Coordinates of C-alpha atoms and ligand atoms in Angstrom, one line a residue:
M28 CA 162.5 90.6 88.7
D29 CA 164.3 87.4 88.4
H30 CA 168.1 88.0 88.1
T31 CA 169.2 84.4 87.9
P32 CA 171.6 83.6 85.0
E33 CA 168.9 81.5 83.4
A34 CA 166.4 84.3 83.5
L35 CA 168.8 86.9 82.2
K36 CA 169.7 84.5 79.4
V37 CA 166.1 84.3 78.3
R38 CA 165.7 88.0 78.6
W39 CA 168.8 88.7 76.5
Q40 CA 167.7 86.3 73.8
V41 CA 164.4 88.0 73.4
D42 CA 165.4 91.6 74.0
D43 CA 165.1 93.4 70.7
G44 CA 165.3 97.0 72.0
C45 CA 161.5 97.6 72.1
Q46 CA 160.0 99.9 74.7
A47 CA 156.9 98.7 76.5
G48 CA 156.9 94.9 76.7
S49 CA 160.4 94.6 75.3
F50 CA 161.4 91.9 77.7
E51 CA 158.4 89.8 77.2
K52 CA 159.1 86.5 75.4
P53 CA 157.2 86.2 72.1
V54 CA 154.5 83.5 72.3
S55 CA 154.0 81.0 69.5
I56 CA 151.5 81.6 66.8
E57 CA 149.4 78.8 68.2
T58 CA 149.4 80.4 71.6
A59 CA 148.6 83.8 70.2
V60 CA 145.6 82.5 68.3
T61 CA 144.4 80.5 71.3
I62 CA 144.6 83.6 73.6
A63 CA 143.0 85.9 71.0
V64 CA 140.1 83.5 70.5
A65 CA 139.7 82.8 74.3
M66 CA 139.5 86.5 75.1
S67 CA 136.7 87.1 72.6
Q68 CA 133.2 86.3 73.6
P69 CA 130.2 85.9 71.2
L70 CA 128.0 89.0 71.2
H71 CA 124.7 89.0 73.1
R72 CA 122.9 91.1 70.5
F73 CA 120.6 89.5 68.0
E74 CA 118.1 90.5 65.4
V75 CA 115.5 89.0 63.2
V76 CA 116.0 89.6 59.5
P77 CA 114.1 88.7 56.3
L78 CA 115.5 85.5 54.7
L79 CA 117.5 87.1 51.9
Q80 CA 119.2 89.5 54.4
A81 CA 120.4 86.4 56.4
R82 CA 123.0 85.7 53.7
S83 CA 126.5 85.8 55.1
R84 CA 125.1 86.4 58.6
V85 CA 125.6 84.1 61.7
C86 CA 122.6 82.1 62.8
S87 CA 121.8 82.7 66.5
S88 CA 119.5 79.9 67.3
D89 CA 119.0 76.3 66.2
I90 CA 116.5 75.9 63.4
R91 CA 114.5 72.7 62.9
A92 CA 112.5 71.8 59.8
P93 CA 108.9 72.8 60.3
I94 CA 107.8 70.5 57.4
S95 CA 109.3 67.7 55.4
I96 CA 111.1 68.1 52.0
P97 CA 109.6 67.0 49.7
P98 CA 106.3 67.6 51.5
F99 CA 104.6 64.9 49.5
D100 CA 105.6 61.8 47.4
N101 CA 106.2 63.0 43.8
S102 CA 107.5 61.9 40.5
A103 CA 111.2 62.2 39.7
M104 CA 110.6 61.8 35.9
D105 CA 108.3 62.6 33.1
G106 CA 106.4 59.4 32.4
F107 CA 103.5 57.3 33.6
A108 CA 102.5 56.4 37.1
I109 CA 101.5 52.8 37.7
H110 CA 101.3 50.3 40.5
S111 CA 104.4 48.1 40.8
S112 CA 102.3 44.9 41.3
M113 CA 101.1 45.3 37.7
I114 CA 104.5 44.7 36.3
A115 CA 105.8 42.4 39.0
T116 CA 105.5 39.2 36.9
G117 CA 106.4 38.2 33.4
T118 CA 108.9 39.8 31.1
G119 CA 106.6 42.4 29.5
P120 CA 105.6 44.3 27.6
W121 CA 102.7 45.3 29.9
M122 CA 99.6 47.2 28.7
F123 CA 97.6 49.9 30.5
D124 CA 94.8 52.2 29.8
I125 CA 95.8 55.8 30.5
A126 CA 93.2 57.3 32.8
G127 CA 94.4 61.0 32.9
T128 CA 97.3 63.4 33.5
V129 CA 98.9 64.8 36.7
A130 CA 101.2 67.9 36.2
A131 CA 103.3 69.6 38.8
G132 CA 101.0 71.7 41.0
D133 CA 97.9 69.5 40.2
R134 CA 96.1 67.9 43.1
A135 CA 96.7 64.2 42.4
P136 CA 93.5 62.1 42.1
D137 CA 92.9 59.7 44.9
D138 CA 90.3 57.4 43.4
V139 CA 92.0 55.9 40.3
D140 CA 92.0 52.1 40.0
I141 CA 95.6 50.8 40.2
S142 CA 95.2 48.6 37.1
L143 CA 95.3 51.9 35.1
A144 CA 98.1 54.3 34.3
L145 CA 98.3 58.1 34.6
R146 CA 100.6 60.4 32.6
I147 CA 102.7 62.3 35.2
F148 CA 105.4 65.0 35.0
T149 CA 108.5 65.6 37.2
G150 CA 107.5 67.1 40.5
A151 CA 103.9 66.1 40.2
S152 CA 102.2 64.6 43.3
M153 CA 101.9 60.8 43.1
P154 CA 98.3 59.6 42.8
K155 CA 97.1 57.7 45.9
G156 CA 97.9 54.0 45.6
F157 CA 100.5 54.4 42.8
D158 CA 104.1 53.7 43.7
T159 CA 106.1 53.6 40.4
V160 CA 106.8 55.9 37.5
I161 CA 107.9 54.5 34.1
R162 CA 110.0 57.0 32.1
Q163 CA 108.3 58.0 28.9
E164 CA 111.3 56.8 26.9
D165 CA 110.7 53.3 28.3
C166 CA 107.1 53.2 27.0
D167 CA 105.1 53.3 23.8
V168 CA 101.9 55.3 23.7
A169 CA 99.1 54.9 21.2
G170 CA 96.1 57.1 21.9
D171 CA 95.0 56.2 25.4
R172 CA 96.9 52.9 25.5
L173 CA 100.3 52.6 27.2
T174 CA 102.8 49.8 26.6
V175 CA 105.5 49.5 29.2
L176 CA 108.5 48.0 27.6
S177 CA 110.8 47.4 30.7
R178 CA 110.7 47.6 34.4
P179 CA 112.5 50.6 36.0
R180 CA 115.9 49.6 37.2
G181 CA 116.7 50.5 40.8
S182 CA 114.4 53.2 42.1
A183 CA 110.8 53.5 41.1
N184 CA 111.4 57.1 40.0
V185 CA 109.4 58.4 43.0
R186 CA 110.8 61.0 45.5
H187 CA 109.2 60.2 48.9
S188 CA 108.0 62.7 51.4
G189 CA 110.8 63.6 53.8
E190 CA 113.5 61.7 52.0
D191 CA 115.6 64.9 51.7
V192 CA 114.7 66.5 55.1
A193 CA 112.4 64.9 57.7
S194 CA 110.2 67.3 59.6
G195 CA 111.9 68.2 62.9
K196 CA 115.4 67.7 61.6
L197 CA 118.0 70.2 62.8
V198 CA 118.8 72.1 59.6
L199 CA 120.8 75.1 60.9
R200 CA 122.8 75.3 64.1
K201 CA 123.3 78.3 66.3
R202 CA 126.6 80.0 65.4
E203 CA 126.6 78.6 61.8
F204 CA 127.4 80.9 58.9
I205 CA 124.5 81.3 56.5
T206 CA 125.5 80.5 52.9
P207 CA 123.3 80.8 49.8
N208 CA 122.8 77.0 49.9
K209 CA 121.4 77.3 53.5
I210 CA 119.2 80.1 52.4
A211 CA 117.8 77.8 49.6
L212 CA 117.1 75.1 52.2
L213 CA 115.3 77.5 54.6
A214 CA 113.2 78.8 51.7
A215 CA 112.3 75.2 50.7
L216 CA 111.1 74.8 54.3
G217 CA 108.9 78.0 54.0
I218 CA 111.1 79.9 56.5
C219 CA 110.9 83.6 55.7
E220 CA 112.9 85.2 58.5
V221 CA 115.9 84.2 60.6
E222 CA 117.3 85.2 63.9
V223 CA 121.0 86.2 63.6
Y224 CA 123.8 87.7 65.6
A225 CA 123.9 91.5 65.2
P226 CA 126.8 92.5 63.0
V227 CA 130.0 92.7 65.1
R228 CA 131.1 96.4 65.3
V229 CA 134.7 96.5 64.2
G230 CA 136.3 100.0 64.4
F231 CA 139.7 100.7 63.0
F232 CA 142.1 103.6 62.5
T233 CA 145.5 103.7 60.9
T234 CA 148.5 105.5 62.4
G235 CA 151.5 107.1 60.7
S236 CA 152.4 110.7 60.0
E237 CA 153.7 109.6 56.5
L238 CA 150.3 108.3 55.3
V239 CA 148.3 110.0 52.5
E240 CA 144.9 108.9 51.0
P241 CA 145.0 107.5 47.5
G242 CA 143.9 110.4 45.2
Q243 CA 145.8 113.0 47.2
H244 CA 149.1 114.4 46.2
L245 CA 152.1 112.5 47.4
F246 CA 154.9 114.7 48.8
N247 CA 158.4 113.5 49.5
A248 CA 158.6 111.0 52.4
Q249 CA 154.9 110.2 52.2
I250 CA 153.3 106.9 51.1
F251 CA 149.7 106.1 50.3
N252 CA 147.7 104.4 53.1
S253 CA 147.2 100.8 51.9
N254 CA 146.4 99.2 55.3
K255 CA 143.2 101.2 55.6
Y256 CA 142.0 99.8 52.3
F257 CA 143.2 96.3 53.1
L258 CA 141.2 96.2 56.4
A259 CA 138.1 97.9 54.9
A260 CA 138.1 95.5 52.0
S261 CA 138.7 92.4 54.2
L262 CA 135.9 93.4 56.6
A263 CA 133.3 94.4 54.0
E264 CA 131.0 91.6 55.1
P265 CA 127.3 91.6 56.0
W266 CA 128.2 90.1 59.4
V267 CA 130.5 93.1 60.2
E268 CA 129.6 96.7 60.9
L269 CA 132.7 98.5 60.0
I270 CA 133.5 101.8 61.6
D271 CA 136.4 103.7 60.0
F272 CA 137.8 106.2 62.5
G273 CA 140.3 107.5 60.0
Q274 CA 143.9 108.3 60.2
V275 CA 145.9 109.6 63.2
R276 CA 149.4 111.1 63.2
D277 CA 152.2 109.5 65.2
D278 CA 151.3 111.4 68.3
R279 CA 150.6 109.6 71.6
K280 CA 148.0 112.0 72.8
L281 CA 146.0 112.0 69.6
I282 CA 146.2 108.2 69.4
S283 CA 145.2 107.9 73.1
A284 CA 142.2 110.2 72.5
M285 CA 141.2 108.3 69.4
I286 CA 141.2 105.0 71.4
A287 CA 139.1 106.5 74.1
A288 CA 136.5 107.8 71.6
A289 CA 136.5 104.6 69.5
V290 CA 136.1 102.0 72.2
A291 CA 132.7 103.4 73.2
R292 CA 131.4 102.5 69.7
C293 CA 132.8 99.1 68.9
D294 CA 133.2 95.4 69.9
V295 CA 136.6 95.1 68.3
L296 CA 139.1 98.0 67.7
L297 CA 142.0 97.6 65.3
T298 CA 144.9 99.8 64.5
T299 CA 147.8 99.6 62.2
G300 CA 151.3 101.0 62.7
G301 CA 153.1 102.2 65.7
A302 CA 153.0 98.7 67.2
S303 CA 156.7 98.2 67.4
A304 CA 159.7 99.6 69.2
G305 CA 160.6 103.0 67.9
R306 CA 160.1 106.4 69.6
E307 CA 157.2 107.1 67.3
D308 CA 155.5 103.8 68.1
H309 CA 152.8 104.9 70.6
L310 CA 150.1 102.2 70.4
S311 CA 151.1 100.3 73.5
A312 CA 151.4 103.4 75.8
A313 CA 148.2 104.9 74.4
F314 CA 146.3 101.7 74.9
R315 CA 147.6 101.2 78.5
E316 CA 146.9 104.7 79.6
N317 CA 143.3 104.1 78.6
G318 CA 143.2 101.2 81.0
G319 CA 143.7 98.5 78.4
Q320 CA 145.6 95.3 79.2
F321 CA 147.5 93.3 76.6
E322 CA 147.3 89.5 76.6
V323 CA 149.7 89.1 73.6
T324 CA 152.5 91.6 73.1
K325 CA 154.8 89.7 70.7
V326 CA 154.5 86.6 68.5
A327 CA 157.3 84.3 67.4
M328 CA 156.4 84.8 63.8
R329 CA 157.7 86.6 60.7
P330 CA 156.3 88.8 59.6
G331 CA 154.2 90.1 62.4
K332 CA 156.3 89.9 65.5
P333 CA 155.0 93.1 67.1
L334 CA 151.3 92.2 66.9
K335 CA 149.5 93.1 70.1
M336 CA 146.1 91.8 71.3
G337 CA 144.4 93.0 74.5
R338 CA 141.1 94.0 76.1
L339 CA 139.8 97.4 77.2
G340 CA 136.6 96.7 79.1
N341 CA 134.6 94.5 76.8
V342 CA 136.4 95.6 73.7
I343 CA 138.9 93.4 72.0
F344 CA 141.9 95.5 70.8
G345 CA 144.3 94.5 68.1
A346 CA 147.4 96.6 67.3
L347 CA 148.6 95.4 63.9
P348 CA 152.1 96.1 62.6
G349 CA 152.3 98.9 60.1
N350 CA 154.2 97.0 57.5
P351 CA 151.5 95.9 55.0
Y352 CA 152.4 92.2 54.6
A353 CA 152.8 91.9 58.4
A354 CA 149.4 93.6 58.9
A355 CA 147.8 91.2 56.3
I356 CA 149.3 88.1 57.9
T357 CA 148.6 88.9 61.5
F358 CA 145.1 90.0 60.5
S359 CA 144.2 86.8 58.8
Q360 CA 146.0 84.4 61.2
I361 CA 145.3 85.9 64.6
V362 CA 142.9 88.8 64.5
M363 CA 140.3 87.4 62.2
P364 CA 139.6 84.3 64.4
A365 CA 139.0 86.7 67.3
I366 CA 136.6 88.8 65.2
K367 CA 134.8 85.7 64.0
R368 CA 134.3 84.4 67.6
T369 CA 132.9 87.8 68.7
A370 CA 130.6 87.7 65.7
G371 CA 129.2 84.5 67.1
L372 CA 130.8 82.0 64.6
S373 CA 131.7 78.6 65.8
T374 CA 134.3 78.0 63.1
V375 CA 136.9 80.7 63.5
R376 CA 140.0 79.4 61.9
S377 CA 140.6 78.6 58.2
D378 CA 142.0 75.1 57.7
P379 CA 145.3 75.0 55.8
Q380 CA 145.7 72.7 52.9
V381 CA 148.8 70.5 52.3
G382 CA 151.1 71.4 49.5
V383 CA 154.7 70.5 48.7
A384 CA 157.6 72.8 48.4
A385 CA 159.0 73.4 44.9
F386 CA 161.8 75.5 46.4
T387 CA 164.6 75.3 48.9
Y388 CA 164.9 77.8 51.8
R389 CA 166.7 78.1 55.1
K390 CA 164.9 79.8 58.0
T391 CA 165.5 80.7 61.6
S392 CA 164.4 78.2 64.1
G393 CA 162.0 79.3 66.9
R394 CA 159.6 81.4 64.8
S395 CA 156.9 80.6 62.3
E396 CA 157.3 82.2 58.9
F397 CA 154.6 82.9 56.4
I398 CA 155.6 83.2 52.8
P399 CA 153.5 84.1 49.7
V400 CA 153.4 81.2 47.3
S401 CA 152.0 80.4 43.8
I402 CA 150.8 77.0 42.8
A403 CA 153.0 75.6 40.0
G404 CA 151.3 72.3 39.1
S405 CA 151.1 69.3 41.4
D406 CA 153.3 66.4 42.5
S407 CA 152.7 62.7 41.8
L408 CA 150.2 62.5 44.7
G409 CA 148.2 65.4 43.3
R410 CA 149.3 67.8 46.0
P411 CA 149.8 71.4 44.9
S412 CA 153.5 72.3 44.2
L413 CA 154.2 75.6 46.0
Q414 CA 156.6 78.1 44.5
M415 CA 158.0 80.8 46.8
L416 CA 157.2 84.3 45.5
D417 CA 159.1 86.2 48.2
K418 CA 160.8 85.5 51.5
G419 CA 157.8 87.1 53.3
S420 CA 159.3 90.6 53.6
A421 CA 157.1 92.6 55.9
G422 CA 156.9 95.7 53.8
R423 CA 156.1 94.2 50.5
L424 CA 152.6 94.2 48.9
F425 CA 153.1 92.9 45.4
P426 CA 153.9 89.2 46.1
L427 CA 150.8 88.8 48.2
S428 CA 148.7 90.5 45.5
V429 CA 149.7 87.7 43.0
A430 CA 149.9 84.8 45.4
D431 CA 147.7 81.7 45.3
G432 CA 148.3 81.2 49.0
V433 CA 150.4 81.7 52.0
A434 CA 152.6 78.9 53.2
H435 CA 153.2 78.4 56.9
L436 CA 156.7 77.3 57.8
P437 CA 156.5 76.0 61.3
E438 CA 158.6 77.3 64.2
D439 CA 160.9 74.2 64.6
V440 CA 161.7 73.8 60.9
I441 CA 165.0 75.3 59.7
E442 CA 165.4 74.0 56.2
I443 CA 162.8 73.6 53.4
V444 CA 163.8 71.2 50.7
E445 CA 162.0 70.5 47.5
G446 CA 159.2 68.0 48.0
L447 CA 158.7 68.8 51.7
P448 CA 155.0 68.7 52.6
M449 CA 153.9 72.0 54.1
P450 CA 150.6 73.6 55.2
F451 CA 149.4 76.6 53.1
F452 CA 146.4 78.8 53.3
P453 CA 144.8 79.3 49.9
L454 CA 143.8 82.8 48.9
S455 CA 140.5 83.1 47.1
Ligands
LIG511 N1 164.1 98.6 66.6 C1 163.1 97.8 66.1 N2 162.5 98.2 65.0 C2 161.5 97.5 64.5 C3 161.2 96.3 65.1 C4 161.8 95.9 66.3 O1 161.5 94.9 66.9 N3 162.8 96.7 66.8 N4 160.2 95.5 64.6 C5 160.1 95.6 63.1 C6 159.0 94.9 62.7 S1 159.1 93.2 62.8 C7 157.9 95.5 62.2 S2 156.6 94.5 61.5 C8 157.7 96.9 62.1 C9 156.3 97.2 62.7 O2 156.3 98.5 62.8 P1 155.1 99.4 63.5 O3 153.9 98.6 63.7 O4 155.7 100.1 64.6 O5 154.7 100.2 62.2 P2 155.3 101.6 61.7 O6 156.7 101.8 62.2 O7 154.4 102.6 62.0 O8 155.4 101.3 60.2 C10 156.1 100.3 59.6 C11 156.2 100.4 58.1 O9 154.9 100.3 57.6 C12 154.5 101.4 56.9 N5 153.0 101.7 57.1 C13 152.5 102.0 58.3 N6 151.2 102.2 58.2 C14 150.9 101.9 56.9 C15 149.7 102.0 56.2 N7 148.5 102.3 56.8 N8 149.7 101.7 54.9 C16 150.9 101.4 54.3 N9 152.1 101.4 54.9 C17 152.1 101.6 56.2 C18 155.3 102.5 57.4 O10 155.4 103.6 56.5 C19 156.6 101.8 57.7 O11 157.4 101.7 56.5 O12 158.7 97.6 62.8 C20 160.0 97.1 62.6 N10 160.9 97.9 63.3
LIG512 O1 156.9 91.5 62.1 MO1 158.0 92.4 61.1 O2 156.7 92.0 60.2 O3 158.9 90.8 60.8 O4 158.8 93.2 59.9

């Protein structure tokens, strides 16, 4: 160990009395996210699912359009198909005989003389040789005689084959998230099944001898287990296979045995509680005695400083702090990007928006802080004005439950004044 005065100084500054890893310097949140994402690798398990089951899954191979959309030239309006040359000169009105009707789904005739007109409906295939549709409100009709009163302005009211999607176009990329809008596009292309990443298997258990399930009786010194429900609700996604390993007392042997059993069944293993410094905080020791190695042991953030991320074989391990707000913030900021990468997603971080502070606040330099905020109107530039709901106390649940977002106060900032622009993560 380095005993130079400089090294000792650094160690003193960061020593907070923790057990394992106590002398390790906290890394910045940026570094923690980078490490967490870098140690995660996209799964090598894939499956082919029917189109509807591809919703909220991760595409695992590029998809190109097998056909064009629209597949054929068709009318964008209810009206009359004509040939543009017939109204190219003069100021109108122009007269036509109506030779028939084409409705959506009809095979369009291909032998109609272009001096004639055809009644046509939106979505109907354009008859061969016809290139313009006059809206019915721009015409007069008397029996089989059509009078065109004005030329269409701009477009000829025709949707051309391939103008939306040309055959062969890349429509979905490997590692993209599949939304309802993408499902609609795939359906329009006639695609009925999609190859996706298998759901990432995320196992979790909560630790703490004080925890009781909601619905059970609460004895003195006990609290209801909220972290379990936070994690389960946050991860209830089609791209995740959630494995709830239950609840473990603050007992190193039990926690160690649970880790050993759980890692065999998941790609990512999460725990809450016992991540910090006290004698009853066993997560680090239990993880290490199973052969796990931490890559993040402390983060310069509040809340969430004790967050730990490591690997045990191919399994990503995240030990979240027990305090509920700290668990929620570390989960969304650091753990979720790692889970998303493992699930195959290419976009793993949520982009913050920019708001402006509607409060004053002094913070400690050298650590990021995350505070729950509400949006109270907007400033003259239209940016959301952020009202502080709480100082980001690690143990509090209520402020986050009513927050519109979480503001990120960067490491080097020490004073927040009204009107200061700041990043915040909206909560939906
Ligand atoms: N001497 C020190 N003490 C603490 C430090 C430190 O550096 N030195 N760090 C503090 C910080 S920061 C945090 S955050 C917490 C993290 O604690 P642990 O991860 O060890 O969690 P526990 O001690 O087990 O629990 C903390 C708190 O959270 C409640 N809890 C735990 N699990 C749940 C759950 N599933 N649902 C709801 N609430 C839960 C628990 O009852 C405690 O009140 O440590 C500080 N201490
Ligand atoms: O990380 Mo702790 O969350 O500051 O109480």
